[in-house]
Short mmCIF file of C-alpha atoms in Angstrom, two decimals:
data_model
loop_
_atom_site.label_atom_id
_atom_site.label_comp_id
_atom_site.label_asym_id
_atom_site.label_seq_id
_atom_site.Cartn_x
_atom_site.Cartn_y
_atom_site.Cartn_z
CA UNK A 1 0.00 0.00 0.00
CA UNK A 2 1.53 3.28 -1.13
CA UNK A 3 0.40 6.83 -0.37
CA UNK A 4 1.72 10.23 -1.38
CA UNK A 5 2.57 12.69 1.41
CA UNK A 6 3.38 16.37 0.90
CA UNK A 7 5.07 18.74 3.35
CA UNK A 8 4.07 22.21 2.19
CA UNK A 9 5.25 25.55 3.52
CA UNK A 10 5.60 29.22 2.64
CA UNK A 11 9.03 29.00 4.33
CA UNK A 12 11.69 26.30 4.40
CA UNK A 13 9.31 23.41 5.06
CA UNK A 14 11.45 22.11 7.91
CA UNK A 15 8.69 22.27 10.53
CA UNK A 16 6.09 20.57 8.33
CA UNK A 17 8.60 17.91 7.30
CA UNK A 18 9.80 17.09 10.81
CA UNK A 19 6.36 16.84 12.41
CA UNK A 20 4.81 15.15 9.38
CA UNK A 21 7.51 12.50 9.24
CA UNK A 22 7.15 11.85 12.97
CA UNK A 23 3.44 11.20 12.52
CA UNK A 24 3.81 9.06 9.39
CA UNK A 25 6.42 6.91 11.14
CA UNK A 26 3.59 5.49 13.26
CA UNK A 27 2.10 3.76 10.20
CA UNK A 28 4.67 1.12 9.37
CA UNK A 29 2.33 -0.93 7.15
CA UNK A 30 2.06 1.89 4.63
CA UNK A 31 4.74 2.99 2.18
CA UNK A 32 4.81 6.76 1.75
CA UNK A 33 6.34 8.66 -1.12
CA UNK A 34 7.26 11.98 0.50
CA UNK A 35 7.77 15.33 -1.16
CA UNK A 36 8.77 18.54 0.62
CA UNK A 37 7.53 21.67 -1.15
CA UNK A 38 8.98 24.89 0.32
CA UNK A 39 8.30 28.54 -0.49
CA UNK A 40 4.70 28.23 -1.67
CA UNK A 41 4.28 31.96 -1.10
CA UNK A 42 1.90 32.98 -3.88
CA UNK A 43 -1.51 31.97 -5.18
CA UNK A 44 0.04 31.00 -8.52
CA UNK A 45 2.48 28.60 -6.86
CA UNK A 46 -0.33 27.13 -4.75
CA UNK A 47 -2.52 26.55 -7.81
CA UNK A 48 0.31 24.81 -9.64
CA UNK A 49 0.96 22.59 -6.64
CA UNK A 50 -2.71 21.70 -6.20
CA UNK A 51 -2.89 20.72 -9.88
CA UNK A 52 0.14 18.47 -9.41
CA UNK A 53 -1.29 16.89 -6.25
CA UNK A 54 -4.66 16.24 -7.89
CA UNK A 55 -3.14 14.66 -10.98
CA UNK A 56 -1.04 12.36 -8.78
CA UNK A 57 -4.07 11.47 -6.67
CA UNK A 58 -6.08 10.63 -9.79
CA UNK A 59 -3.37 8.42 -11.27
CA UNK A 60 -2.72 6.60 -7.99
CA UNK A 61 -6.36 6.29 -6.98
CA UNK A 62 -5.50 7.55 -3.48
CA UNK A 63 -6.04 11.01 -1.97
CA UNK A 64 -2.87 12.74 -0.78
CA UNK A 65 -1.79 13.43 2.78
CA UNK A 66 -0.81 17.11 3.08
CA UNK A 67 0.99 18.62 6.06
CA UNK A 68 1.31 22.37 5.81
CA UNK A 69 2.51 25.43 7.69
CA UNK A 70 0.96 27.99 5.34
CA UNK A 71 0.14 31.36 6.93
CA UNK A 72 -1.55 33.31 4.10
CA UNK A 73 -5.33 32.75 4.07
CA UNK A 74 -5.67 33.06 0.28
CA UNK A 75 -2.96 30.45 -0.28
CA UNK A 76 -4.57 28.20 2.33
CA UNK A 77 -7.90 28.48 0.51
CA UNK A 78 -6.28 27.27 -2.72
CA UNK A 79 -4.49 24.43 -0.92
CA UNK A 80 -7.85 23.33 0.47
CA UNK A 81 -8.92 22.43 -3.07
CA UNK A 82 -6.39 19.60 -3.25
CA UNK A 83 -7.66 16.04 -3.35
CA UNK A 84 -6.39 14.90 0.01
CA UNK A 85 -6.35 15.24 3.76
CA UNK A 86 -5.04 18.67 4.75
CA UNK A 87 -3.36 18.89 8.16
CA UNK A 88 -2.78 22.52 9.12
CA UNK A 89 0.01 22.18 11.65
CA UNK A 90 0.03 25.79 12.83
CA UNK A 91 -3.70 26.12 13.47
CA UNK A 92 -3.78 22.77 15.26
CA UNK A 93 -1.37 24.08 17.87
CA UNK A 94 -1.46 27.88 17.71
CA UNK A 95 -5.21 28.27 18.24
CA UNK A 96 -5.23 26.44 21.60
CA UNK A 97 -2.06 28.31 22.62
CA UNK A 98 -3.63 31.67 21.77
CA UNK A 99 -6.62 30.84 23.92
CA UNK A 100 -4.47 29.65 26.81
CA UNK A 101 -2.06 32.61 26.67
CA UNK A 102 -4.67 35.24 25.95
CA UNK A 103 -2.70 36.78 23.06
CA UNK A 104 -2.54 36.30 19.32
CA UNK A 105 0.52 34.75 17.71
CA UNK A 106 2.69 36.70 15.27
CA UNK A 107 1.96 34.30 12.36
CA UNK A 108 5.28 35.17 10.79
CA UNK A 109 6.76 32.94 8.09
CA UNK A 110 10.00 31.20 9.08
CA UNK A 111 9.96 32.59 12.62
CA UNK A 112 11.70 29.53 14.10
CA UNK A 113 14.45 29.56 11.43
CA UNK A 114 15.36 33.25 11.37
CA UNK A 115 19.00 33.96 10.53
CA UNK A 116 18.89 36.83 13.04
CA UNK A 117 17.95 34.68 16.04
CA UNK A 118 20.44 33.79 18.76
CA UNK A 119 19.64 30.09 18.35
CA UNK A 120 20.48 30.22 14.64
CA UNK A 121 23.82 31.90 15.33
CA UNK A 122 24.54 29.29 18.01
CA UNK A 123 23.84 26.48 15.53
CA UNK A 124 26.11 27.94 12.86
CA UNK A 125 28.94 28.53 15.34
CA UNK A 126 28.56 25.00 16.66
CA UNK A 127 28.60 23.45 13.18
CA UNK A 128 31.79 25.34 12.35
CA UNK A 129 33.29 24.14 15.63
CA UNK A 130 32.37 20.51 14.87
CA UNK A 131 33.95 20.71 11.41
CA UNK A 132 37.12 22.39 12.71
CA UNK A 133 37.54 19.86 15.52
CA UNK A 134 36.65 16.68 13.67
CA UNK A 135 38.59 13.42 13.91
CA UNK A 136 41.24 14.75 16.28
CA UNK A 137 42.69 16.97 13.54
CA UNK A 138 42.82 19.92 15.92
CA UNK A 139 42.85 19.70 19.69
CA UNK A 140 43.90 23.18 20.82
CA UNK A 141 40.27 24.35 21.04
CA UNK A 142 39.07 21.47 23.21
CA UNK A 143 38.73 23.89 26.12
CA UNK A 144 35.81 25.47 24.21
CA UNK A 145 34.02 22.17 23.65
CA UNK A 146 30.82 21.25 25.48
CA UNK A 147 31.51 17.55 24.88
CA UNK A 148 34.25 15.48 23.24
CA UNK A 149 33.17 12.19 21.68
CA UNK A 150 35.74 9.39 21.73
CA UNK A 151 35.73 5.93 20.19
CA UNK A 152 37.17 3.78 17.45
CA UNK A 153 37.21 4.96 13.85
CA UNK A 154 33.81 4.77 12.07
CA UNK A 155 31.63 4.32 15.14
CA UNK A 156 29.52 7.41 14.39
CA UNK A 157 31.36 10.27 16.06
CA UNK A 158 31.29 12.80 13.21
CA UNK A 159 27.57 12.61 12.29
CA UNK A 160 26.69 12.76 15.99
CA UNK A 161 28.80 15.89 16.47
CA UNK A 162 27.13 17.57 13.52
CA UNK A 163 23.66 16.62 14.71
CA UNK A 164 24.39 17.95 18.21
CA UNK A 165 25.50 21.20 16.59
CA UNK A 166 22.54 21.56 14.23
CA UNK A 167 19.77 20.52 16.58
CA UNK A 168 21.05 21.66 19.97
CA UNK A 169 23.70 24.30 19.32
CA UNK A 170 26.23 22.13 21.19
CA UNK A 171 29.95 22.51 20.49
CA UNK A 172 31.05 18.91 20.04
CA UNK A 173 34.53 17.73 19.09
CA UNK A 174 35.59 14.15 18.45
CA UNK A 175 38.78 12.15 18.78
CA UNK A 176 39.38 8.68 17.25
CA UNK A 177 41.10 6.25 19.60
CA UNK A 178 43.70 4.24 17.68
CA UNK A 179 45.99 1.30 18.42
CA UNK A 180 48.74 3.76 19.27
CA UNK A 181 46.51 5.42 21.87
CA UNK A 182 45.66 2.03 23.37
CA UNK A 183 49.30 0.93 23.60
CA UNK A 184 49.87 2.83 26.85
CA UNK A 185 46.56 1.62 28.34
CA UNK A 186 45.63 5.15 29.30
CA UNK A 187 44.05 8.26 27.86
CA UNK A 188 46.15 10.38 25.50
CA UNK A 189 47.42 13.51 27.33
CA UNK A 190 45.23 15.83 25.25
CA UNK A 191 42.13 13.94 26.44
CA UNK A 192 43.29 13.57 30.02
CA UNK A 193 43.14 17.34 30.39
CA UNK A 194 39.49 17.32 29.27
CA UNK A 195 38.30 14.06 30.83
CA UNK A 196 35.23 15.73 32.38
CA UNK A 197 33.98 16.45 28.82
CA UNK A 198 34.54 12.96 27.41
CA UNK A 199 31.72 10.72 26.22
CA UNK A 200 32.40 7.38 24.58
CA UNK A 201 30.80 5.71 21.59
CA UNK A 202 31.18 2.02 20.90
CA UNK A 203 29.76 -0.33 18.29
CA UNK A 204 29.27 -4.03 17.59
CA UNK A 205 32.50 -5.30 15.96
CA UNK A 206 30.62 -7.17 13.22
CA UNK A 207 28.77 -4.01 12.25
CA UNK A 208 32.00 -2.00 12.42
CA UNK A 209 33.69 -4.43 10.04
CA UNK A 210 30.89 -3.98 7.49
CA UNK A 211 31.16 -0.19 7.69
CA UNK A 212 34.94 -0.23 7.36
CA UNK A 213 34.83 -2.59 4.39
CA UNK A 214 32.82 0.07 2.54
CA UNK A 215 35.74 2.44 3.03
CA UNK A 216 38.76 0.11 2.78
CA UNK A 217 37.69 -3.26 1.44
CA UNK A 218 39.76 -6.32 2.37
CA UNK A 219 42.13 -4.34 4.58
CA UNK A 220 43.48 -5.12 8.04
CA UNK A 221 41.63 -1.99 9.20
CA UNK A 222 38.32 -3.60 8.20
CA UNK A 223 39.06 -7.17 9.27
CA UNK A 224 36.78 -8.73 11.86
CA UNK A 225 39.76 -9.60 14.06
CA UNK A 226 40.98 -6.00 14.10
CA UNK A 227 37.50 -4.64 14.81
CA UNK A 228 37.01 -6.99 17.76
CA UNK A 229 40.43 -6.07 19.14
CA UNK A 230 39.86 -2.32 18.92
CA UNK A 231 36.34 -2.38 20.36
CA UNK A 232 37.41 -4.60 23.27
CA UNK A 233 40.36 -2.33 24.07
CA UNK A 234 38.33 0.86 23.90
CA UNK A 235 35.49 -0.49 26.03
CA UNK A 236 38.01 -1.61 28.67
CA UNK A 237 39.46 1.90 28.61
CA UNK A 238 36.02 3.44 29.08
CA UNK A 239 35.35 1.18 32.06
CA UNK A 240 38.76 1.74 33.63
CA UNK A 241 38.64 5.52 33.21
CA UNK A 242 34.94 5.69 34.15
CA UNK A 243 33.99 7.40 30.88
CA UNK A 244 30.25 7.15 30.16
CA UNK A 245 29.51 5.49 26.83
CA UNK A 246 26.77 4.02 24.68
CA UNK A 247 26.61 1.67 21.71
CA UNK A 248 25.67 3.16 18.36
CA UNK A 249 25.00 -0.22 16.72
CA UNK A 250 21.21 -0.08 16.51
CA UNK A 251 20.60 3.58 17.25
CA UNK A 252 19.89 6.49 14.94
CA UNK A 253 21.96 9.65 15.20
CA UNK A 254 18.90 11.34 16.71
CA UNK A 255 18.69 8.79 19.52
CA UNK A 256 22.45 8.80 20.13
CA UNK A 257 22.45 12.59 20.43
CA UNK A 258 19.43 12.66 22.73
CA UNK A 259 21.00 10.07 25.02
CA UNK A 260 24.22 12.07 25.18
CA UNK A 261 22.29 15.22 26.08
CA UNK A 262 20.38 13.37 28.79
CA UNK A 263 23.38 11.59 30.32
CA UNK A 264 25.71 14.60 30.30
CA UNK A 265 23.10 17.10 31.46
CA UNK A 266 23.90 19.43 28.56
CA UNK A 267 21.17 21.91 27.67
CA UNK A 268 20.02 23.13 24.28
CA UNK A 269 21.17 26.65 23.49
CA UNK A 270 18.55 29.27 24.35
CA UNK A 271 15.78 29.72 21.80
CA UNK A 272 14.49 33.17 20.93
#
């Protein structure tokens, strides 16, 4: 069973996409073809989109599912002519909030993604920090880090750092623990100085071998024996040095990041 889902917005479409995807994820028996349609900010654009949605609904024999964050009433009226279920995300939540707070909302397009907001600036600064302090390439700015992720190569440190930066405004660095680091059975000096910021990531060796083979096929680096050795050594180090850690084997980057935030007590940068 396949249905077409549209995330429509007069801004970036990020809000409609995130909430819409969260809701659709609850219907595992249905396959959704998803299309994000940003910047529908004129009647002409809305009419063209509605025509496209209706033609697709006719050919598929199924009405569309439409999540939208459209503000303009004229554009909303046009969108209401589409052959599908329209879910107006803003009105579903803003109307009850207006009643509870006793004031009207600003109904401004892209309010949560403004480039002038403090939270946006925090995200950009944090992303730059994650890129500059990736893979142990630079360590002199570790004193500025909120958290430093450590673990074997290819266990998910970089994507987690970037997600922490984008979604939480957290300055996250990462350092890959290698055989050379393990030889002394203790933390490298650069990490010892920042041990209160360390958080470990580990992974199932079999899964690690598969990932490494995609990068360096048939190498010692990707061999199952090497992966088991490195993971065992790193996990022993985490236990000995009392570094908190989690396995990334069956977790999404969203779940990994949320767990890190919860276990470290880090807080999202202030929203404005």
